PDB file of C-alpha atoms and ligand atoms in Angstrom:
ATOM      1  CA  MET A 166      -6.016  -8.863  14.015  1.00 90.00           C
ATOM      2  CA  ARG A 167      -6.582  -8.126  17.731  1.00 92.00           C
ATOM      3  CA  ARG A 168      -7.438  -4.445  18.291  1.00 93.00           C
ATOM      4  CA  GLU A 169      -4.551  -4.076  20.793  1.00 93.00           C
ATOM      5  CA  LEU A 170      -2.143  -4.708  17.988  1.00 94.00           C
ATOM      6  CA  VAL A 171      -3.365  -1.833  15.809  1.00 95.00           C
ATOM      7  CA  PRO A 172      -0.877   0.765  17.307  1.00 95.00           C
ATOM      8  CA  ILE A 173       2.030  -1.607  16.743  1.00 95.00           C
ATOM      9  CA  SER A 174       0.907  -2.371  13.230  1.00 96.00           C
ATOM     10  CA  LYS A 175       0.701   1.399  12.508  1.00 96.00           C
ATOM     11  CA  PHE A 176       4.207   1.741  13.954  1.00 97.00           C
ATOM     12  CA  LEU A 177       5.439  -0.997  11.618  1.00 97.00           C
ATOM     13  CA  SER A 178       3.840   0.662   8.604  1.00 97.00           C
ATOM     14  CA  LYS A 179       5.594   3.944   9.489  1.00 97.00           C
ATOM     15  CA  ILE A 180       8.929   2.274   9.957  1.00 98.00           C
ATOM     16  CA  LEU A 181       8.894  -0.266   7.132  1.00 97.00           C
ATOM     17  CA  ARG A 182       7.250   1.917   4.481  1.00 96.00           C
ATOM     18  CA  HIS A 183       8.325   5.481   5.287  1.00 96.00           C
ATOM     19  CA  HIS A 184      10.825   6.184   8.085  1.00 97.00           C
ATOM     20  CA  PRO A 185      13.142   3.253   9.124  1.00 97.00           C
ATOM     21  CA  GLU A 186      15.701   5.900  10.111  1.00 97.00           C
ATOM     22  CA  GLN A 187      13.429   7.071  12.943  1.00 97.00           C
ATOM     23  CA  ILE A 188      14.527   4.099  15.021  1.00 97.00           C
ATOM     24  CA  GLY A 189      17.988   3.746  13.434  1.00 97.00           C
ATOM     25  CA  LEU A 190      16.921   0.804  11.279  1.00 97.00           C
ATOM     26  CA  THR A 191      18.285   0.105   7.744  1.00 96.00           C
ATOM     27  CA  LEU A 192      16.282  -1.637   5.051  1.00 96.00           C
ATOM     28  CA  ASP A 193      17.948  -3.435   2.111  1.00 96.00           C
ATOM     29  CA  SER A 194      17.225  -2.388  -1.464  1.00 95.00           C
ATOM     30  CA  GLN A 195      14.235  -4.679  -1.601  1.00 95.00           C
ATOM     31  CA  GLY A 196      12.735  -3.226   1.575  1.00 96.00           C
ATOM     32  CA  TRP A 197      13.713  -6.067   3.923  1.00 97.00           C
ATOM     33  CA  ALA A 198      14.614  -5.477   7.592  1.00 98.00           C
ATOM     34  CA  ASP A 199      16.431  -8.014   9.735  1.00 98.00           C
ATOM     35  CA  VAL A 200      13.811  -9.183  12.293  1.00 98.00           C
ATOM     36  CA  GLU A 201      16.203  -9.236  15.248  1.00 97.00           C
ATOM     37  CA  GLU A 202      17.491  -5.749  14.351  1.00 98.00           C
ATOM     38  CA  LEU A 203      13.902  -4.360  13.959  1.00 98.00           C
ATOM     39  CA  ILE A 204      12.982  -5.751  17.407  1.00 98.00           C
ATOM     40  CA  ALA A 205      16.173  -4.350  18.991  1.00 97.00           C
ATOM     41  CA  CYS A 206      15.724  -0.899  17.377  1.00 97.00           C
ATOM     42  CA  ALA A 207      12.006  -0.805  18.377  1.00 97.00           C
ATOM     43  CA  ASN A 208      12.812  -1.776  21.962  1.00 97.00           C
ATOM     44  CA  ARG A 209      15.520   0.962  22.150  1.00 96.00           C
ATOM     45  CA  HIS A 210      12.781   3.389  21.223  1.00 95.00           C
ATOM     46  CA  ASN A 211      10.456   2.112  23.904  1.00 94.00           C
ATOM     47  CA  VAL A 212       8.208   0.136  21.548  1.00 94.00           C
ATOM     48  CA  ASN A 213       7.331  -3.153  23.139  1.00 93.00           C
ATOM     49  CA  LEU A 214       7.943  -5.568  20.243  1.00 95.00           C
ATOM     50  CA  ASP A 215       8.962  -9.195  20.258  1.00 96.00           C
ATOM     51  CA  ARG A 216       9.008 -12.106  17.905  1.00 97.00           C
ATOM     52  CA  ALA A 217       5.670 -13.537  19.063  1.00 96.00           C
ATOM     53  CA  LEU A 218       3.944 -10.177  18.527  1.00 96.00           C
ATOM     54  CA  LEU A 219       5.421  -9.813  15.040  1.00 97.00           C
ATOM     55  CA  ASP A 220       4.391 -13.383  14.173  1.00 97.00           C
ATOM     56  CA  GLU A 221       0.861 -12.605  15.183  1.00 97.00           C
ATOM     57  CA  ILE A 222       0.731  -9.323  13.204  1.00 96.00           C
ATOM     58  CA  VAL A 223       2.176 -10.914  10.114  1.00 96.00           C
ATOM     59  CA  ALA A 224      -0.286 -13.806  10.307  1.00 96.00           C
ATOM     60  CA  THR A 225      -3.432 -11.933  11.217  1.00 96.00           C
ATOM     61  CA  ASN A 226      -3.178  -8.464   9.705  1.00 91.00           C
ATOM     62  CA  GLU A 227      -6.325  -8.079   7.634  1.00 89.00           C
ATOM     63  CA  LYS A 228      -4.528  -6.559   4.635  1.00 89.00           C
ATOM     64  CA  LYS A 229      -1.463  -8.723   4.984  1.00 93.00           C
ATOM     65  CA  ARG A 230       0.583  -5.606   5.120  1.00 94.00           C
ATOM     66  CA  TYR A 231       3.841  -7.361   6.205  1.00 96.00           C
ATOM     67  CA  SER A 232       5.504 -10.506   5.089  1.00 95.00           C
ATOM     68  CA  TYR A 233       8.552 -12.571   6.220  1.00 96.00           C
ATOM     69  CA  SER A 234      11.284 -13.834   3.942  1.00 95.00           C
ATOM     70  CA  ASP A 235      11.213 -17.562   3.278  1.00 94.00           C
ATOM     71  CA  ASP A 236      13.574 -18.267   6.167  1.00 97.00           C
ATOM     72  CA  ARG A 237      11.631 -15.800   8.425  1.00 96.00           C
ATOM     73  CA  SER A 238      14.802 -13.886   9.295  1.00 97.00           C
ATOM     74  CA  ARG A 239      13.667 -10.768   7.488  1.00 98.00           C
ATOM     75  CA  ILE A 240      10.358  -8.766   7.275  1.00 98.00           C
ATOM     76  CA  ARG A 241       9.094  -6.082   4.911  1.00 96.00           C
ATOM     77  CA  ALA A 242       5.932  -4.179   4.102  1.00 96.00           C
ATOM     78  CA  THR A 243       4.135  -5.757   1.118  1.00 93.00           C
ATOM     79  CA  GLN A 244       3.361  -2.368  -0.497  1.00 91.00           C
ATOM     80  CA  GLY A 245       2.602   1.250   0.307  1.00 91.00           C
ATOM     81  CA  HIS A 246       6.167   2.522   0.544  1.00 93.00           C
ATOM     82  CA  SER A 247       7.211   6.093   0.079  1.00 93.00           C
ATOM     83  CA  ILE A 248      10.954   5.281   0.312  1.00 93.00           C
ATOM     84  CA  SER A 249      12.558   3.880  -2.807  1.00 90.00           C
ATOM     85  CA  VAL A 250      12.584   0.085  -2.600  1.00 93.00           C
ATOM     86  CA  ASP A 251      12.560  -2.462  -5.368  1.00 91.00           C
ATOM     87  CA  LEU A 252       9.887  -5.033  -4.480  1.00 88.00           C
ATOM     88  CA  ALA A 253      10.865  -6.957  -7.624  1.00 85.00           C
ATOM     89  CA  LEU A 254       7.189  -6.989  -8.661  1.00 86.00           C
ATOM     90  CA  LYS A 255       6.448  -8.611 -12.036  1.00 84.00           C
ATOM     91  CA  ASN A 256       4.465  -6.981 -14.789  1.00 91.00           C
ATOM     92  CA  VAL A 257       1.105  -8.765 -14.672  1.00 95.00           C
ATOM     93  CA  GLU A 258      -1.951  -8.436 -16.930  1.00 97.00           C
ATOM     94  CA  PRO A 259      -4.704  -6.747 -14.723  1.00 98.00           C
ATOM     95  CA  PRO A 260      -8.399  -7.490 -14.716  1.00 98.00           C
ATOM     96  CA  SER A 261     -10.184  -5.384 -17.351  1.00 98.00           C
ATOM     97  CA  ILE A 262     -11.555  -2.953 -14.766  1.00 97.00           C
ATOM     98  CA  LEU A 263      -9.915  -1.738 -11.561  1.00 98.00           C
ATOM     99  CA  TYR A 264     -11.104   0.864  -9.009  1.00 97.00           C
ATOM    100  CA  HIS A 265      -9.498   3.718  -7.102  1.00 98.00           C
ATOM    101  CA  GLY A 266     -11.021   5.430  -4.128  1.00 97.00           C
ATOM    102  CA  THR A 267     -10.397   9.116  -3.564  1.00 97.00           C
ATOM    103  CA  ALA A 268     -11.933  12.215  -2.204  1.00 97.00           C
ATOM    104  CA  ILE A 269     -14.439  14.269  -4.192  1.00 96.00           C
ATOM    105  CA  ARG A 270     -12.401  17.370  -3.668  1.00 97.00           C
ATOM    106  CA  PHE A 271      -9.461  15.818  -5.589  1.00 97.00           C
ATOM    107  CA  TRP A 272     -11.540  15.167  -8.736  1.00 97.00           C
ATOM    108  CA  PRO A 273     -10.877  18.409 -10.607  1.00 97.00           C
ATOM    109  CA  SER A 274      -7.143  17.902 -10.262  1.00 97.00           C
ATOM    110  CA  ILE A 275      -7.317  14.171 -11.073  1.00 98.00           C
ATOM    111  CA  GLN A 276      -9.396  14.946 -14.125  1.00 96.00           C
ATOM    112  CA  GLN A 277      -6.678  17.294 -15.312  1.00 96.00           C
ATOM    113  CA  ASP A 278      -3.462  15.384 -14.319  1.00 97.00           C
ATOM    114  CA  GLY A 279      -4.635  11.835 -13.975  1.00 98.00           C
ATOM    115  CA  LEU A 280      -3.880   9.744 -10.849  1.00 98.00           C
ATOM    116  CA  GLN A 281      -0.355  10.487  -9.625  1.00 97.00           C
ATOM    117  CA  ARG A 282       1.676   8.431  -7.182  1.00 93.00           C
ATOM    118  CA  ARG A 283       1.799  11.366  -4.748  1.00 91.00           C
ATOM    119  CA  GLY A 284       3.945  10.373  -1.815  1.00 87.00           C
ATOM    120  CA  ARG A 285       4.027   6.632  -2.614  1.00 91.00           C
ATOM    121  CA  LEU A 286       5.890   4.529  -5.092  1.00 89.00           C
ATOM    122  CA  HIS A 287       2.773   3.587  -7.033  1.00 94.00           C
ATOM    123  CA  VAL A 288      -0.869   4.478  -7.610  1.00 97.00           C
ATOM    124  CA  HIS A 289      -2.922   1.873  -5.681  1.00 96.00           C
ATOM    125  CA  LEU A 290      -5.931   0.187  -7.305  1.00 97.00           C
ATOM    126  CA  SER A 291      -8.300  -2.528  -6.185  1.00 97.00           C
ATOM    127  CA  THR A 292     -10.456  -5.108  -7.935  1.00 96.00           C
ATOM    128  CA  ASP A 293     -13.523  -4.140  -6.070  1.00 95.00           C
ATOM    129  CA  ALA A 294     -15.428  -0.876  -5.534  1.00 95.00           C
ATOM    130  CA  ASP A 295     -15.955  -1.559  -1.786  1.00 95.00           C
ATOM    131  CA  THR A 296     -12.291  -1.458  -1.112  1.00 94.00           C
ATOM    132  CA  ALA A 297     -11.961   1.709  -3.161  1.00 96.00           C
ATOM    133  CA  TYR A 298     -14.819   3.280  -1.135  1.00 96.00           C
ATOM    134  CA  ALA A 299     -12.989   2.502   2.137  1.00 95.00           C
ATOM    135  CA  VAL A 300      -9.730   3.930   0.852  1.00 95.00           C
ATOM    136  CA  GLY A 301     -11.476   7.038  -0.442  1.00 96.00           C
ATOM    137  CA  LYS A 302     -13.209   7.635   2.778  1.00 96.00           C
ATOM    138  CA  ARG A 303      -9.878   8.088   4.523  1.00 95.00           C
ATOM    139  CA  HIS A 304      -9.419  11.295   2.572  1.00 96.00           C
ATOM    140  CA  GLY A 305     -12.810  12.861   2.886  1.00 95.00           C
ATOM    141  CA  LYS A 306     -16.169  12.513   1.055  1.00 95.00           C
ATOM    142  CA  PRO A 307     -15.412   9.448  -1.059  1.00 95.00           C
ATOM    143  CA  LEU A 308     -15.492   9.169  -4.826  1.00 96.00           C
ATOM    144  CA  ILE A 309     -14.981   5.854  -6.595  1.00 97.00           C
ATOM    145  CA  LEU A 310     -13.183   5.944  -9.939  1.00 97.00           C
ATOM    146  CA  GLN A 311     -13.313   3.224 -12.527  1.00 97.00           C
ATOM    147  CA  ILE A 312     -10.089   2.530 -14.392  1.00 98.00           C
ATOM    148  CA  ASP A 313     -10.025   1.089 -17.879  1.00 98.00           C
ATOM    149  CA  SER A 314      -7.060  -1.111 -17.027  1.00 98.00           C
ATOM    150  CA  ALA A 315      -7.548  -3.352 -20.078  1.00 98.00           C
ATOM    151  CA  ARG A 316      -6.932  -0.419 -22.358  1.00 98.00           C
ATOM    152  CA  MET A 317      -4.051   0.837 -20.271  1.00 98.00           C
ATOM    153  CA  TYR A 318      -2.391  -2.608 -20.440  1.00 97.00           C
ATOM    154  CA  ALA A 319      -3.078  -2.850 -24.154  1.00 97.00           C
ATOM    155  CA  ASP A 320      -1.421   0.547 -24.512  1.00 97.00           C
ATOM    156  CA  GLY A 321       1.757  -0.765 -22.916  1.00 96.00           C
ATOM    157  CA  ILE A 322       1.344   0.533 -19.340  1.00 96.00           C
ATOM    158  CA  ALA A 323       2.710  -1.921 -16.742  1.00 96.00           C
ATOM    159  CA  PHE A 324       0.724  -3.262 -13.781  1.00 97.00           C
ATOM    160  CA  HIS A 325       1.992  -5.109 -10.681  1.00 95.00           C
ATOM    161  CA  LEU A 326       0.207  -7.170  -8.076  1.00 93.00           C
ATOM    162  CA  SER A 327       1.590  -6.825  -4.580  1.00 90.00           C
ATOM    163  CA  ASP A 328       1.822  -9.898  -2.263  1.00 85.00           C
ATOM    164  CA  ASN A 329      -1.298  -8.672  -0.532  1.00 87.00           C
ATOM    165  CA  SER A 330      -3.298  -8.280  -3.774  1.00 89.00           C
ATOM    166  CA  VAL A 331      -3.176  -4.543  -4.253  1.00 93.00           C
ATOM    167  CA  TRP A 332      -2.877  -3.557  -7.971  1.00 96.00           C
ATOM    168  CA  LEU A 333      -0.054  -1.058  -8.557  1.00 95.00           C
ATOM    169  CA  THR A 334       0.869   1.132 -11.502  1.00 97.00           C
ATOM    170  CA  ASP A 335       3.016   4.222 -12.037  1.00 95.00           C
ATOM    171  CA  CYS A 336       0.257   6.604 -12.982  1.00 97.00           C
ATOM    172  CA  VAL A 337      -3.231   6.564 -14.545  1.00 98.00           C
ATOM    173  CA  PRO A 338      -3.675   9.191 -17.297  1.00 98.00           C
ATOM    174  CA  ALA A 339      -7.002  10.887 -17.139  1.00 98.00           C
ATOM    175  CA  LYS A 340      -8.291   9.345 -20.397  1.00 98.00           C
ATOM    176  CA  TYR A 341      -8.560   5.939 -18.644  1.00 98.00           C
ATOM    177  CA  ILE A 342     -10.584   7.215 -15.762  1.00 98.00           C
ATOM    178  CA  LYS A 343     -14.289   7.677 -15.277  1.00 96.00           C
ATOM    179  CA  VAL A 344     -16.383   8.318 -12.236  1.00 95.00           C
ATOM    180  CA  CYS A 345     -17.973   5.055 -11.237  1.00 86.00           C
ATOM    181  CA  SER A 346     -20.363   6.437  -8.716  1.00 66.00           C
ATOM    182  CA  ASN A 347     -20.698   9.003  -6.051  1.00 54.00           C
ATOM    183  CA  PRO A 348     -21.848   6.759  -3.203  1.00 50.00           C
ATOM    184  CA  ASP A 349     -22.821   9.394  -0.648  1.00 50.00           C
TER     185      ASP A 349
HETATM  186  C1  HQG B 294      -4.932  11.372  -4.606  1.00 95.84           C
HETATM  187  C2  HQG B 294      -3.978   2.010   2.047  1.00 95.84           C
HETATM  188  C3  HQG B 294      -5.315  15.234  -6.680  1.00 95.84           C
HETATM  189  C4  HQG B 294      -5.302   9.929  -4.551  1.00 95.84           C
HETATM  190  C5  HQG B 294      -4.951   1.662   0.912  1.00 95.84           C
HETATM  191  C6  HQG B 294      -5.300   9.738  -3.068  1.00 95.84           C
HETATM  192  C7  HQG B 294      -4.237   1.879  -0.356  1.00 95.84           C
HETATM  193  C8  HQG B 294      -4.585  13.054  -6.409  1.00 95.84           C
HETATM  194  C9  HQG B 294      -4.182  10.604  -2.598  1.00 95.84           C
HETATM  195  C10 HQG B 294      -2.945   2.638   0.096  1.00 95.84           C
HETATM  196  C11 HQG B 294      -4.087  13.017  -7.741  1.00 95.84           C
HETATM  197  C12 HQG B 294      -2.911   9.838  -2.233  1.00 95.84           C
HETATM  198  C13 HQG B 294      -2.784   3.872  -0.663  1.00 95.84           C
HETATM  199  C14 HQG B 294      -4.151  14.236  -8.472  1.00 95.84           C
HETATM  200  C15 HQG B 294      -3.789  11.081  -6.914  1.00 95.84           C
HETATM  201  N1  HQG B 294      -4.817  15.269  -7.941  1.00 95.84           N
HETATM  202  N2  HQG B 294      -5.279  14.110  -5.911  1.00 95.84           N
HETATM  203  N3  HQG B 294      -3.688  14.359  -9.701  1.00 95.84           N
HETATM  204  N4  HQG B 294      -3.585  11.784  -7.955  1.00 95.84           N
HETATM  205  N5  HQG B 294      -4.444  11.775  -5.971  1.00 95.84           N
HETATM  206  O1  HQG B 294      -2.645   7.654   0.860  1.00 95.84           O
HETATM  207  O2  HQG B 294      -4.454   5.311  -2.703  1.00 95.84           O
HETATM  208  O3  HQG B 294      -4.227   0.783   4.785  1.00 95.84           O
HETATM  209  O4  HQG B 294      -0.906   8.077  -0.964  1.00 95.84           O
HETATM  210  O5  HQG B 294      -6.571   9.741  -5.165  1.00 95.84           O
HETATM  211  O6  HQG B 294      -5.449   0.379   1.071  1.00 95.84           O
HETATM  212  O7  HQG B 294      -5.314   6.671  -0.818  1.00 95.84           O
HETATM  213  O8  HQG B 294      -2.060   1.992   4.350  1.00 95.84           O
HETATM  214  O9  HQG B 294      -2.906   6.746  -1.545  1.00 95.84           O
HETATM  215  O10 HQG B 294      -6.519  10.106  -2.514  1.00 95.84           O
HETATM  216  O11 HQG B 294      -3.831   0.655  -0.876  1.00 95.84           O
HETATM  217  O12 HQG B 294      -2.208  -0.496   4.071  1.00 95.84           O
HETATM  218  O13 HQG B 294      -3.903  11.472  -3.668  1.00 95.84           O
HETATM  219  O14 HQG B 294      -3.077   2.916   1.493  1.00 95.84           O
HETATM  220  O15 HQG B 294      -3.323   0.912   2.504  1.00 95.84           O
HETATM  221  O16 HQG B 294      -3.153   9.221  -1.049  1.00 95.84           O
HETATM  222  O17 HQG B 294      -3.887   4.760  -0.360  1.00 95.84           O
HETATM  223  P1  HQG B 294      -2.322   7.941  -0.580  1.00 95.84           P
HETATM  224  P2  HQG B 294      -4.266   5.953  -1.409  1.00 95.84           P
HETATM  225  P3  HQG B 294      -2.899   0.751   3.977  1.00 95.84           P
END
């Protein structure tokens, strides 16, 4: 994605995942916003958005954070919401190992309580440690955790795969977590 589009993409994340009301936008129960309405609401709040810009962000965003409905009349964030939306994600068998990146300072609390959803609808997991490292780094000195997803799944815990390939689950009890490495 072109660097100039990063601020607009961040704006879209804020609106479509967390605060649609900030620009007077309403999402439906599955998190969809009408594209024309989104553009009109954004413009009313002095955000320079049009259909061509949205098309480019949806197509080129590295993490595929947003997707259009089949008829391209609606748009939503593919994951990461804090507001309650039903993305209608299926329960899918995960790979046997998944990773979660966090900050070292959170470890004592995670060890005690497991991984909690915090502000979001799900705990976010990745198939590779590099992604976990990048996510962890956003919070401080990173720590990569290895999740025994095979055992969780065998124990009846549901997993979902978002449209942009992020693995999601409700929580990860501490017994399924071990420190993978301390990269720094
Ligand atoms: C931590 C990005 C203490 C958790 C990424 C994390 C991701 C605990 C933080 C997506 C805890 C929550 C989500 C406990 C969890 N004690 N700390 N018991 N349980 N935590 O931002 O996973 O770029 O809500 O480890 O790619 O960092 O935005 O979640 O550090 O997929 O598209 O609480 O955000 O996607 O932080 O990131 P977040 P996250 P985007």
